[in-house]
Amino acid sequence: MTRLNKIALLLLIALAIGLLINGFLQKRIEPNFGNNGETQNYRVGKYKVFLYAKSRLDGDSGPVDIIVSVNGTQAGTIASHFNYDTLMDLPAGYTYYRWIDDDLYRDLVIDPHSSQTGRSLYFIGSQDGKLKLK
């Protein structure tokens, strides 16, 4: 195996590992029906972040509001959509951590699914703990 082939193989392995890690580190935002369901808890810098996805309709698909609270105060609501019809498995969104606001701590990215508005990413900044559109 030549040196160039070894480098290409190492780059391919690094890319595959990066894609696997990114896929496994995403967390699903599941809709809650009525008062049943749990709040998802996160830590962003010195802030405690809570997400609660509340379905607006009964059924296995429809609109959902992702309620975002930071340190016990509601920071905002994100409109989203979920679909658990036959052969569908689309949660209200996903969360994952990324470095966005250029400090030591990772920021929480909220990636909602929305069938009307297209893709919008939101994040909670570790510097100020505010909900922002990315």
PDB file of C-alpha atoms in Angstrom:
ATOM      1  CA  MET A   1       0.000   0.000   0.000  1.00  0.00           C
ATOM      2  CA  THR A   2       1.475   3.320  -1.010  1.00  0.00           C
ATOM      3  CA  ARG A   3       1.716   6.287   1.295  1.00  0.00           C
ATOM      4  CA  LEU A   4      -1.013   8.149  -0.642  1.00  0.00           C
ATOM      5  CA  ASN A   5      -3.369   5.184  -0.303  1.00  0.00           C
ATOM      6  CA  LYS A   6      -2.725   5.043   3.457  1.00  0.00           C
ATOM      7  CA  ILE A   7      -3.502   8.742   3.818  1.00  0.00           C
ATOM      8  CA  ALA A   8      -6.686   8.373   1.764  1.00  0.00           C
ATOM      9  CA  LEU A   9      -7.755   5.382   3.879  1.00  0.00           C
ATOM     10  CA  LEU A  10      -7.120   7.289   7.119  1.00  0.00           C
ATOM     11  CA  LEU A  11      -9.130  10.266   5.857  1.00  0.00           C
ATOM     12  CA  LEU A  12     -11.982   7.964   4.854  1.00  0.00           C
ATOM     13  CA  ILE A  13     -11.967   6.293   8.266  1.00  0.00           C
ATOM     14  CA  ALA A  14     -11.918   9.684  10.023  1.00  0.00           C
ATOM     15  CA  LEU A  15     -14.850  10.866   7.910  1.00  0.00           C
ATOM     16  CA  ALA A  16     -16.833   7.700   8.661  1.00  0.00           C
ATOM     17  CA  ILE A  17     -16.174   8.036  12.397  1.00  0.00           C
ATOM     18  CA  GLY A  18     -17.208  11.702  12.304  1.00  0.00           C
ATOM     19  CA  LEU A  19     -20.469  10.876  10.546  1.00  0.00           C
ATOM     20  CA  LEU A  20     -21.213   8.061  12.994  1.00  0.00           C
ATOM     21  CA  ILE A  21     -20.536  10.245  16.015  1.00  0.00           C
ATOM     22  CA  ASN A  22     -22.710  13.055  14.645  1.00  0.00           C
ATOM     23  CA  GLY A  23     -25.585  10.640  14.013  1.00  0.00           C
ATOM     24  CA  PHE A  24     -25.368   9.038  17.441  1.00  0.00           C
ATOM     25  CA  LEU A  25     -25.133  12.317  19.328  1.00  0.00           C
ATOM     26  CA  GLN A  26     -28.417  13.679  18.014  1.00  0.00           C
ATOM     27  CA  LYS A  27     -31.337  13.369  20.410  1.00  0.00           C
ATOM     28  CA  ARG A  28     -34.931  13.161  19.207  1.00  0.00           C
ATOM     29  CA  ILE A  29     -37.572  15.628  20.422  1.00  0.00           C
ATOM     30  CA  GLU A  30     -40.655  13.467  20.936  1.00  0.00           C
ATOM     31  CA  PRO A  31     -44.099  15.112  21.132  1.00  0.00           C
ATOM     32  CA  ASN A  32     -46.076  14.778  24.357  1.00  0.00           C
ATOM     33  CA  PHE A  33     -49.804  14.237  24.280  1.00  0.00           C
ATOM     34  CA  GLY A  34     -51.878  15.988  26.927  1.00  0.00           C
ATOM     35  CA  ASN A  35     -50.035  16.173  30.235  1.00  0.00           C
ATOM     36  CA  ASN A  36     -48.192  12.908  29.655  1.00  0.00           C
ATOM     37  CA  GLY A  37     -44.579  13.042  28.700  1.00  0.00           C
ATOM     38  CA  GLU A  38     -41.330  14.214  30.062  1.00  0.00           C
ATOM     39  CA  THR A  39     -39.263  17.342  29.849  1.00  0.00           C
ATOM     40  CA  GLN A  40     -35.867  16.952  28.224  1.00  0.00           C
ATOM     41  CA  ASN A  41     -33.080  18.514  30.284  1.00  0.00           C
ATOM     42  CA  TYR A  42     -29.828  19.940  28.937  1.00  0.00           C
ATOM     43  CA  ARG A  43     -26.861  21.852  30.273  1.00  0.00           C
ATOM     44  CA  VAL A  44     -25.520  24.761  28.192  1.00  0.00           C
ATOM     45  CA  GLY A  45     -22.635  26.519  29.902  1.00  0.00           C
ATOM     46  CA  LYS A  46     -24.002  27.737  33.238  1.00  0.00           C
ATOM     47  CA  TYR A  47     -27.629  27.483  32.065  1.00  0.00           C
ATOM     48  CA  LYS A  48     -30.175  24.707  32.578  1.00  0.00           C
ATOM     49  CA  VAL A  49     -32.299  24.254  29.467  1.00  0.00           C
ATOM     50  CA  PHE A  50     -35.618  22.386  29.392  1.00  0.00           C
ATOM     51  CA  LEU A  51     -37.521  21.343  26.257  1.00  0.00           C
ATOM     52  CA  TYR A  52     -41.114  20.166  26.195  1.00  0.00           C
ATOM     53  CA  ALA A  53     -42.820  19.352  22.899  1.00  0.00           C
ATOM     54  CA  LYS A  54     -46.600  19.652  23.200  1.00  0.00           C
ATOM     55  CA  SER A  55     -48.808  18.337  20.424  1.00  0.00           C
ATOM     56  CA  ARG A  56     -51.596  20.697  19.346  1.00  0.00           C
ATOM     57  CA  LEU A  57     -53.823  17.861  18.057  1.00  0.00           C
ATOM     58  CA  ASP A  58     -54.610  14.278  18.959  1.00  0.00           C
ATOM     59  CA  GLY A  59     -53.399  11.714  16.487  1.00  0.00           C
ATOM     60  CA  ASP A  60     -50.200  10.352  15.077  1.00  0.00           C
ATOM     61  CA  SER A  61     -49.229  13.430  13.060  1.00  0.00           C
ATOM     62  CA  GLY A  62     -49.695  17.155  13.280  1.00  0.00           C
ATOM     63  CA  PRO A  63     -48.338  20.444  14.577  1.00  0.00           C
ATOM     64  CA  VAL A  64     -46.395  20.625  17.805  1.00  0.00           C
ATOM     65  CA  ASP A  65     -44.987  23.460  19.924  1.00  0.00           C
ATOM     66  CA  ILE A  66     -41.495  22.995  21.335  1.00  0.00           C
ATOM     67  CA  ILE A  67     -41.482  25.026  24.542  1.00  0.00           C
ATOM     68  CA  VAL A  68     -37.979  26.158  25.530  1.00  0.00           C
ATOM     69  CA  SER A  69     -37.176  27.224  29.099  1.00  0.00           C
ATOM     70  CA  VAL A  70     -33.829  28.461  30.389  1.00  0.00           C
ATOM     71  CA  ASN A  71     -33.227  28.401  34.158  1.00  0.00           C
ATOM     72  CA  GLY A  72     -36.965  28.000  34.739  1.00  0.00           C
ATOM     73  CA  THR A  73     -38.026  30.978  32.581  1.00  0.00           C
ATOM     74  CA  GLN A  74     -39.718  30.394  29.243  1.00  0.00           C
ATOM     75  CA  ALA A  75     -37.320  31.543  26.512  1.00  0.00           C
ATOM     76  CA  GLY A  76     -39.614  30.901  23.571  1.00  0.00           C
ATOM     77  CA  THR A  77     -41.744  28.509  21.581  1.00  0.00           C
ATOM     78  CA  ILE A  78     -40.734  26.874  18.315  1.00  0.00           C
ATOM     79  CA  ALA A  79     -43.421  25.680  15.898  1.00  0.00           C
ATOM     80  CA  SER A  80     -42.745  22.242  14.495  1.00  0.00           C
ATOM     81  CA  HIS A  81     -44.478  19.201  13.037  1.00  0.00           C
ATOM     82  CA  PHE A  82     -44.291  15.467  13.689  1.00  0.00           C
ATOM     83  CA  ASN A  83     -45.515  12.439  11.759  1.00  0.00           C
ATOM     84  CA  TYR A  84     -45.838   8.896  13.085  1.00  0.00           C
ATOM     85  CA  ASP A  85     -48.208   7.641  10.376  1.00  0.00           C
ATOM     86  CA  THR A  86     -47.622   4.181   8.938  1.00  0.00           C
ATOM     87  CA  LEU A  87     -44.051   3.852   7.667  1.00  0.00           C
ATOM     88  CA  MET A  88     -43.173   7.327   8.982  1.00  0.00           C
ATOM     89  CA  ASP A  89     -40.935   8.052  11.947  1.00  0.00           C
ATOM     90  CA  LEU A  90     -40.540  11.811  11.995  1.00  0.00           C
ATOM     91  CA  PRO A  91     -40.135  13.363  15.459  1.00  0.00           C
ATOM     92  CA  ALA A  92     -40.787  17.010  16.270  1.00  0.00           C
ATOM     93  CA  GLY A  93     -37.076  17.676  15.861  1.00  0.00           C
ATOM     94  CA  TYR A  94     -33.567  16.881  17.002  1.00  0.00           C
ATOM     95  CA  THR A  95     -31.085  18.426  19.402  1.00  0.00           C
ATOM     96  CA  TYR A  96     -27.315  18.304  19.386  1.00  0.00           C
ATOM     97  CA  TYR A  97     -24.371  20.344  20.635  1.00  0.00           C
ATOM     98  CA  ARG A  98     -22.116  22.570  18.492  1.00  0.00           C
ATOM     99  CA  TRP A  99     -19.695  25.421  19.127  1.00  0.00           C
ATOM    100  CA  ILE A 100     -21.438  28.488  17.693  1.00  0.00           C
ATOM    101  CA  ASP A 101     -20.810  31.568  19.834  1.00  0.00           C
ATOM    102  CA  ASP A 102     -17.011  31.203  20.018  1.00  0.00           C
ATOM    103  CA  ASP A 103     -16.482  30.391  23.663  1.00  0.00           C
ATOM    104  CA  LEU A 104     -15.349  27.356  25.633  1.00  0.00           C
ATOM    105  CA  TYR A 105     -18.797  25.775  26.050  1.00  0.00           C
ATOM    106  CA  ARG A 106     -20.879  24.062  23.401  1.00  0.00           C
ATOM    107  CA  ASP A 107     -24.253  25.505  22.431  1.00  0.00           C
ATOM    108  CA  LEU A 108     -27.481  23.520  22.170  1.00  0.00           C
ATOM    109  CA  VAL A 109     -28.832  23.374  18.610  1.00  0.00           C
ATOM    110  CA  ILE A 110     -32.554  22.721  18.166  1.00  0.00           C
ATOM    111  CA  ASP A 111     -33.429  21.423  14.704  1.00  0.00           C
ATOM    112  CA  PRO A 112     -37.247  21.344  14.400  1.00  0.00           C
ATOM    113  CA  HIS A 113     -39.146  19.717  11.574  1.00  0.00           C
ATOM    114  CA  SER A 114     -41.554  22.063   9.852  1.00  0.00           C
ATOM    115  CA  SER A 115     -43.483  21.123   6.744  1.00  0.00           C
ATOM    116  CA  GLN A 116     -44.535  24.711   6.002  1.00  0.00           C
ATOM    117  CA  THR A 117     -41.516  26.920   6.636  1.00  0.00           C
ATOM    118  CA  GLY A 118     -38.632  24.720   5.559  1.00  0.00           C
ATOM    119  CA  ARG A 119     -35.548  24.207   7.660  1.00  0.00           C
ATOM    120  CA  SER A 120     -34.704  26.603  10.477  1.00  0.00           C
ATOM    121  CA  LEU A 121     -32.102  25.971  13.151  1.00  0.00           C
ATOM    122  CA  TYR A 122     -32.319  27.505  16.604  1.00  0.00           C
ATOM    123  CA  PHE A 123     -29.734  27.480  19.342  1.00  0.00           C
ATOM    124  CA  ILE A 124     -29.278  28.343  22.982  1.00  0.00           C
ATOM    125  CA  GLY A 125     -26.035  30.282  23.379  1.00  0.00           C
ATOM    126  CA  SER A 126     -23.764  29.319  26.258  1.00  0.00           C
ATOM    127  CA  GLN A 127     -22.702  32.964  26.705  1.00  0.00           C
ATOM    128  CA  ASP A 128     -26.133  34.497  27.332  1.00  0.00           C
ATOM    129  CA  GLY A 129     -28.579  31.554  27.541  1.00  0.00           C
ATOM    130  CA  LYS A 130     -30.930  33.067  24.947  1.00  0.00           C
ATOM    131  CA  LEU A 131     -32.862  31.293  22.202  1.00  0.00           C
ATOM    132  CA  LYS A 132     -31.683  32.479  18.781  1.00  0.00           C
ATOM    133  CA  LEU A 133     -32.333  31.653  15.152  1.00  0.00           C
ATOM    134  CA  LYS A 134     -29.173  30.387  13.486  1.00  0.00           C
TER     135      LYS A 134
END
